[in-house]
Structures are given as C-alpha cells and as structure tokens.
mmCIF file of C-alpha atoms in Angstrom:
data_model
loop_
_atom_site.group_PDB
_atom_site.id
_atom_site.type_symbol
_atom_site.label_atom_id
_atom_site.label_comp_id
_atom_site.label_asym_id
_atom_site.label_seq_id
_atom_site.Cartn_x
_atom_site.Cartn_y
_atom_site.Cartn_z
ATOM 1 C CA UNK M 1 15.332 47.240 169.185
ATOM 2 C CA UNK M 2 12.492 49.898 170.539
ATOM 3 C CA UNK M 3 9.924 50.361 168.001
ATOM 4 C CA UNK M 4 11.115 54.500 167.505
ATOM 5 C CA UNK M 5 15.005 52.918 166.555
ATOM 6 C CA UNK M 6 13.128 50.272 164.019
ATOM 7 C CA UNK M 7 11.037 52.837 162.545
ATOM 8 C CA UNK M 8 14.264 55.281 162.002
ATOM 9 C CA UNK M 9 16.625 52.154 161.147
ATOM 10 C CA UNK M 10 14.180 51.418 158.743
ATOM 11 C CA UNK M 11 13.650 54.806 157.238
ATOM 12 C CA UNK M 12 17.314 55.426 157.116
ATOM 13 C CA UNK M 13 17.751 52.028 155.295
ATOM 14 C CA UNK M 14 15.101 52.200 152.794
ATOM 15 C CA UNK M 15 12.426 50.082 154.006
ATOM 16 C CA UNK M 16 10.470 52.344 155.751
ATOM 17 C CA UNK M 17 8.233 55.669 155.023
ATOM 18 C CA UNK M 18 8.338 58.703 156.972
ATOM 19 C CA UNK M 19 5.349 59.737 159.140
ATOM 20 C CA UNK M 20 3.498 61.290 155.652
ATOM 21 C CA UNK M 21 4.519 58.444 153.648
ATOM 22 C CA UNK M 22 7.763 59.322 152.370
ATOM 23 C CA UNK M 23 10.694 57.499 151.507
ATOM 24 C CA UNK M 24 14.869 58.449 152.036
ATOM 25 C CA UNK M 25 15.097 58.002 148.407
ATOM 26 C CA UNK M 26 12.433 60.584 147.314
ATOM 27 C CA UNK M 27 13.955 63.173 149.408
ATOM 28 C CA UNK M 28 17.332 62.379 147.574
ATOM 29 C CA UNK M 29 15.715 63.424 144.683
ATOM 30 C CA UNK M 30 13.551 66.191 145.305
ATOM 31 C CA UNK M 31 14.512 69.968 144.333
ATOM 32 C CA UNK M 32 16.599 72.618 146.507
ATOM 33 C CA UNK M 33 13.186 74.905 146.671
ATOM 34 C CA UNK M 34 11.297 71.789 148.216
ATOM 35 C CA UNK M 35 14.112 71.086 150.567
ATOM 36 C CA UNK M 36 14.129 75.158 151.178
ATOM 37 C CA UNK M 37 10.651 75.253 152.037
ATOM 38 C CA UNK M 38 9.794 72.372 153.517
ATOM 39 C CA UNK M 39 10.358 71.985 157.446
ATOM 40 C CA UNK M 40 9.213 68.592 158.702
ATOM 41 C CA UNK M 41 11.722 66.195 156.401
ATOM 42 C CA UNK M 42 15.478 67.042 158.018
ATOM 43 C CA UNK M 43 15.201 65.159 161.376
ATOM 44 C CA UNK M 44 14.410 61.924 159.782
ATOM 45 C CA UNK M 45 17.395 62.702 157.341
ATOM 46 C CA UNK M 46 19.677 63.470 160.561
ATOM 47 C CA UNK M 47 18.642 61.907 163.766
ATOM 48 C CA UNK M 48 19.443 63.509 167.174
ATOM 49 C CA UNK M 49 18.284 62.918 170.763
ATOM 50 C CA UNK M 50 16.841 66.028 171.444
ATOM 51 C CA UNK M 51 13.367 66.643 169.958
ATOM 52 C CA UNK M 52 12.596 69.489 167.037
ATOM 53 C CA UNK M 53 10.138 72.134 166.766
ATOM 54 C CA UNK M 54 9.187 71.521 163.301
ATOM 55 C CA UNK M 55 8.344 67.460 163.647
ATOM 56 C CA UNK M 56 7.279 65.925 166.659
ATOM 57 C CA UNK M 57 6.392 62.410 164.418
ATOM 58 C CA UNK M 58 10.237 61.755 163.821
ATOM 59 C CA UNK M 59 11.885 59.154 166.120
ATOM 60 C CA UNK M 60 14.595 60.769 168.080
ATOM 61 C CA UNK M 61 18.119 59.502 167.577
ATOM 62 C CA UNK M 62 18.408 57.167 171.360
ATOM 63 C CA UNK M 63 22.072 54.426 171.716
ATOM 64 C CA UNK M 64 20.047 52.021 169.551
ATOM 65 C CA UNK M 65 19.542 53.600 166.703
ATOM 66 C CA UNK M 66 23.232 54.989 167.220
ATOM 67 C CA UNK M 67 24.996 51.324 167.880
ATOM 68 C CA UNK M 68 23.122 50.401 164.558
ATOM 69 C CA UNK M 69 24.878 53.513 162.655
ATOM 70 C CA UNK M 70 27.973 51.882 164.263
ATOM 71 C CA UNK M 71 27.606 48.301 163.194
ATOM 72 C CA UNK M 72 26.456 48.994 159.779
ATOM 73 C CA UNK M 73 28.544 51.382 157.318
ATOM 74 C CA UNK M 74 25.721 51.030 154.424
ATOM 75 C CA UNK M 75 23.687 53.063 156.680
ATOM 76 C CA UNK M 76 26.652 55.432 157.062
ATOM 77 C CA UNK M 77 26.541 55.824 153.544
ATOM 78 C CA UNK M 78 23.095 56.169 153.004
ATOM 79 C CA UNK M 79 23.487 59.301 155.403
ATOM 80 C CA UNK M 80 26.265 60.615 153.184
ATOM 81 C CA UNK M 81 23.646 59.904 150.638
ATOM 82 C CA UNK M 82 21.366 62.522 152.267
ATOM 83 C CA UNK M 83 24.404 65.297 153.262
ATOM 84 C CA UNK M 84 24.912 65.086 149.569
ATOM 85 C CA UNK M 85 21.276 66.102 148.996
ATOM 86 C CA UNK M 86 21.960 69.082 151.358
ATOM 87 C CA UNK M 87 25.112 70.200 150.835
ATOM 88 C CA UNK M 88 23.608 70.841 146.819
ATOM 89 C CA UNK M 89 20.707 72.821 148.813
ATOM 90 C CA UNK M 90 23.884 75.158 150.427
ATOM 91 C CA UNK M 91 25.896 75.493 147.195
ATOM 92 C CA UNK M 92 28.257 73.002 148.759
ATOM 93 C CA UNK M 93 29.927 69.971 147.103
ATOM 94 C CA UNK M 94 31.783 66.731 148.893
ATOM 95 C CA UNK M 95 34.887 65.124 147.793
ATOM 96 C CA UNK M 96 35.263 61.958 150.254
ATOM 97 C CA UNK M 97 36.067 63.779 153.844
ATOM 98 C CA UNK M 98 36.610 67.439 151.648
ATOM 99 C CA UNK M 99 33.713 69.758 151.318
ATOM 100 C CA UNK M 100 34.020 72.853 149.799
ATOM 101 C CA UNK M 101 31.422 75.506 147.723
ATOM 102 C CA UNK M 102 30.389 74.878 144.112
ATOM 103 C CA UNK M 103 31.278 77.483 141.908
ATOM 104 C CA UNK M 104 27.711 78.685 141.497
ATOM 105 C CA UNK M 105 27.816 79.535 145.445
ATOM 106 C CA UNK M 106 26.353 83.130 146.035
ATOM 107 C CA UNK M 107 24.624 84.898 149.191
ATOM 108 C CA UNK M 108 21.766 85.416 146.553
ATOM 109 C CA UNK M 109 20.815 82.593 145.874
ATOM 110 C CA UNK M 110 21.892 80.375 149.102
ATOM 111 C CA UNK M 111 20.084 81.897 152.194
ATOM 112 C CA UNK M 112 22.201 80.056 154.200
ATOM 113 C CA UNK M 113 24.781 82.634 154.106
ATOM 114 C CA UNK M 114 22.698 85.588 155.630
ATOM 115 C CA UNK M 115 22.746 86.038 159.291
ATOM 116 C CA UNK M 116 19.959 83.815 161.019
ATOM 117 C CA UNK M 117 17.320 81.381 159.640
ATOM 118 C CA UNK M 118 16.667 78.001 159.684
ATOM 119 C CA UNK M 119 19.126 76.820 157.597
ATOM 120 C CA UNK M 120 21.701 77.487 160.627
ATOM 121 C CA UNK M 121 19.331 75.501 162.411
ATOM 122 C CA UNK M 122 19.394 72.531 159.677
ATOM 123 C CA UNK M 123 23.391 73.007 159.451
ATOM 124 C CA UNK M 124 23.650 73.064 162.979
ATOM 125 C CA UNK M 125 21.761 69.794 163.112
ATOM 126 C CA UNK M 126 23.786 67.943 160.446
ATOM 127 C CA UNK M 127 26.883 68.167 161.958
ATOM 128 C CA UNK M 128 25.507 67.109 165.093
ATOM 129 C CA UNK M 129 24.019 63.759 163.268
ATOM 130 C CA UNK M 130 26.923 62.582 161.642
ATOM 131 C CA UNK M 131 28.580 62.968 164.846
ATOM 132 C CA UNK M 132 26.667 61.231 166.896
ATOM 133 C CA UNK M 133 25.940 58.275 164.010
ATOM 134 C CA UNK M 134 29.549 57.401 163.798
ATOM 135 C CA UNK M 135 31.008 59.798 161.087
ATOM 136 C CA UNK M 136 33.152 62.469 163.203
ATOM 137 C CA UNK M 137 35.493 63.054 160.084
ATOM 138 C CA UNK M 138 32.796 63.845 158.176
ATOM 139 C CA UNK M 139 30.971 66.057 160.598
ATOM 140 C CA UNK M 140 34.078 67.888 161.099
ATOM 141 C CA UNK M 141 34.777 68.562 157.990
ATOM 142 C CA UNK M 142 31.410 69.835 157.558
ATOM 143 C CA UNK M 143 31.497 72.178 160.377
ATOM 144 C CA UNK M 144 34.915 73.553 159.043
ATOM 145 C CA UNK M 145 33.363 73.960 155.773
ATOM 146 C CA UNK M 146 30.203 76.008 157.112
ATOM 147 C CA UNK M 147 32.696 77.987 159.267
ATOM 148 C CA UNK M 148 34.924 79.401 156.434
ATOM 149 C CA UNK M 149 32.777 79.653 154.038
ATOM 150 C CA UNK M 150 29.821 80.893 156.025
ATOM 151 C CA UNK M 151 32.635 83.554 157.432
ATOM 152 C CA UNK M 152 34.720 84.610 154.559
ATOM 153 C CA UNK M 153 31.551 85.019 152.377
ATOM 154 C CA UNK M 154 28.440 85.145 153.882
ATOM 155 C CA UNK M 155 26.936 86.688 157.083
ATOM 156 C CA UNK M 156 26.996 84.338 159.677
ATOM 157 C CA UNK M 157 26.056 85.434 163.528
ATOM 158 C CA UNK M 158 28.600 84.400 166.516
ATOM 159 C CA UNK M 159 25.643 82.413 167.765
ATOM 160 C CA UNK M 160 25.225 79.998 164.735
ATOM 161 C CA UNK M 161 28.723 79.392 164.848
ATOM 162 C CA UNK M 162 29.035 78.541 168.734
ATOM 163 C CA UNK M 163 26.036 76.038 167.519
ATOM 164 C CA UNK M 164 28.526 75.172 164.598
ATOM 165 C CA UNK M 165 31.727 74.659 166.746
ATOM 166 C CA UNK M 166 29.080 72.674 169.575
ATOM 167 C CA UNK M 167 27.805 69.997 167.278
ATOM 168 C CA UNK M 168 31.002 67.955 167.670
ATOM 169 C CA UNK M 169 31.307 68.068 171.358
ATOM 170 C CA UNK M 170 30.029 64.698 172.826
#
C-alpha cells in the first residue's frame, strides 16, 4: 500500500493523526460550531480522488485506499461513525440506511439550508465518499435526504443539487 493510502487507512482506522495532529475520534466529538468553522478536517473524514481547496495535506482517496474500504466493513463503520458527526452538524439524524431531519431542524440555525456555502460543498463531498468507499445505500440515501429536505425547506440552488444528484455517478 502507497504511503498516502497507509496514512488515510490509518487515520480512518484510528491509528493515525491528521496532518495537525488530530485523531478520527476527536473530530467525533468536537462541537457543530467547530465543525462549522473549521475548513481543513472534512477530506480526511471523506476521502475522494480529486484534491480540495481547503487542505492540500490530506491524502486523496486513489483504488487502494478504496479496495481497503471494500475488504474491511469496520472501516465502513467508522465512516458512518463520522456521517453521524455531520449529519448532527445539518440537523440531520440516521436510522440504519434512513436519514431524515431532527426535530430541532431550522434554516436559522443550520446554514446548510440557505442557497450557497460550503456546506453544499461538504454535502456534496459526503455523498461522493461513501460512494466511492463502498456504501452506495448509504450515500443514496443521503443525497435523497439533502434533496428533500434541502428543497421542501430550505433554499437550495439548482447547482448544489446537480452536485447532489452527481456524487453517485461512478
């Protein structure tokens, strides 16, 4: 395995730090305003190929890293782990394969839900992870999540939600 699908393996599995010394498990645990604010934390969360503009240190999600996603479901679950951690950031909750919005879900107090931003970015990003690390059920169920919700009561522009309908295509 090439050193940048070690380093992410390793991350993603607990045995590693990010590139300023942070583990999976702190970000688990850290606040919604941290995980608002804070830019350079969601591509180690949710690996893809293509590089971001807000972290050039993470390792970019190559077939390694994915055939290891495949092989192993703990590190499936450890990235189910991690959509937990954001779906509490969006006001959203998961049920197995089911996600739907907490009751406490407002356009107030979940940006996500006004037109633009980087949270469309971030959403845009974690369907596009699970997908490509072996959880297309989940991904999808995600994306139709974002989609209704993010449409029946929130302000979401046709361009996040060609990103949105995107993620899942191979």
């Amino acid at each position: 395995m090439g050193e940048d699908s070690l380093r992410l393996v390793e991350f993603q599995r607990g045995q590693a730090v990010d590139h300023q010394g942070r583990t999976i498990e702190e970000f688990w645990a850290l606040p919604a305003f941290w995980l608002e604010h804070t830019h350079d934390y969601i591509q180690w969360l949710f690996p893809i190929p293509e590089a971001g503009r807000f972290n050039a240190f993470a390792p970019l999600l190559d077939e390694e890293s994915r055939a290891a996603f495949a092989a192993d479901e703990s590190l499936r679950a450890r990235q189910r782990c991690s959509l937990d951690a954001m779906l509490a950031l969006f006001g959203l909750i998961r049920r197995e394969r089911v996600i739907e919005a907490r009751s406490d879900l407002t356009m107030g107090e979940h940006i996500w839900l006004k037109r633009g931003g980087h949270n469309h970015l971030r959403i845009s990003r974690i369907i596009r992870s699970l997908f490509l690390c072996h959880q297309p059920e989940l991904a999808a169920a995600f994306q139709r999540a974002v989609i209704e919700i993010g449409t029946t009561r929130g302000v979401v522009s046709e361009a996040s939600l060609g990103y949105w309908r995107a993620a899942t295509r191979p």
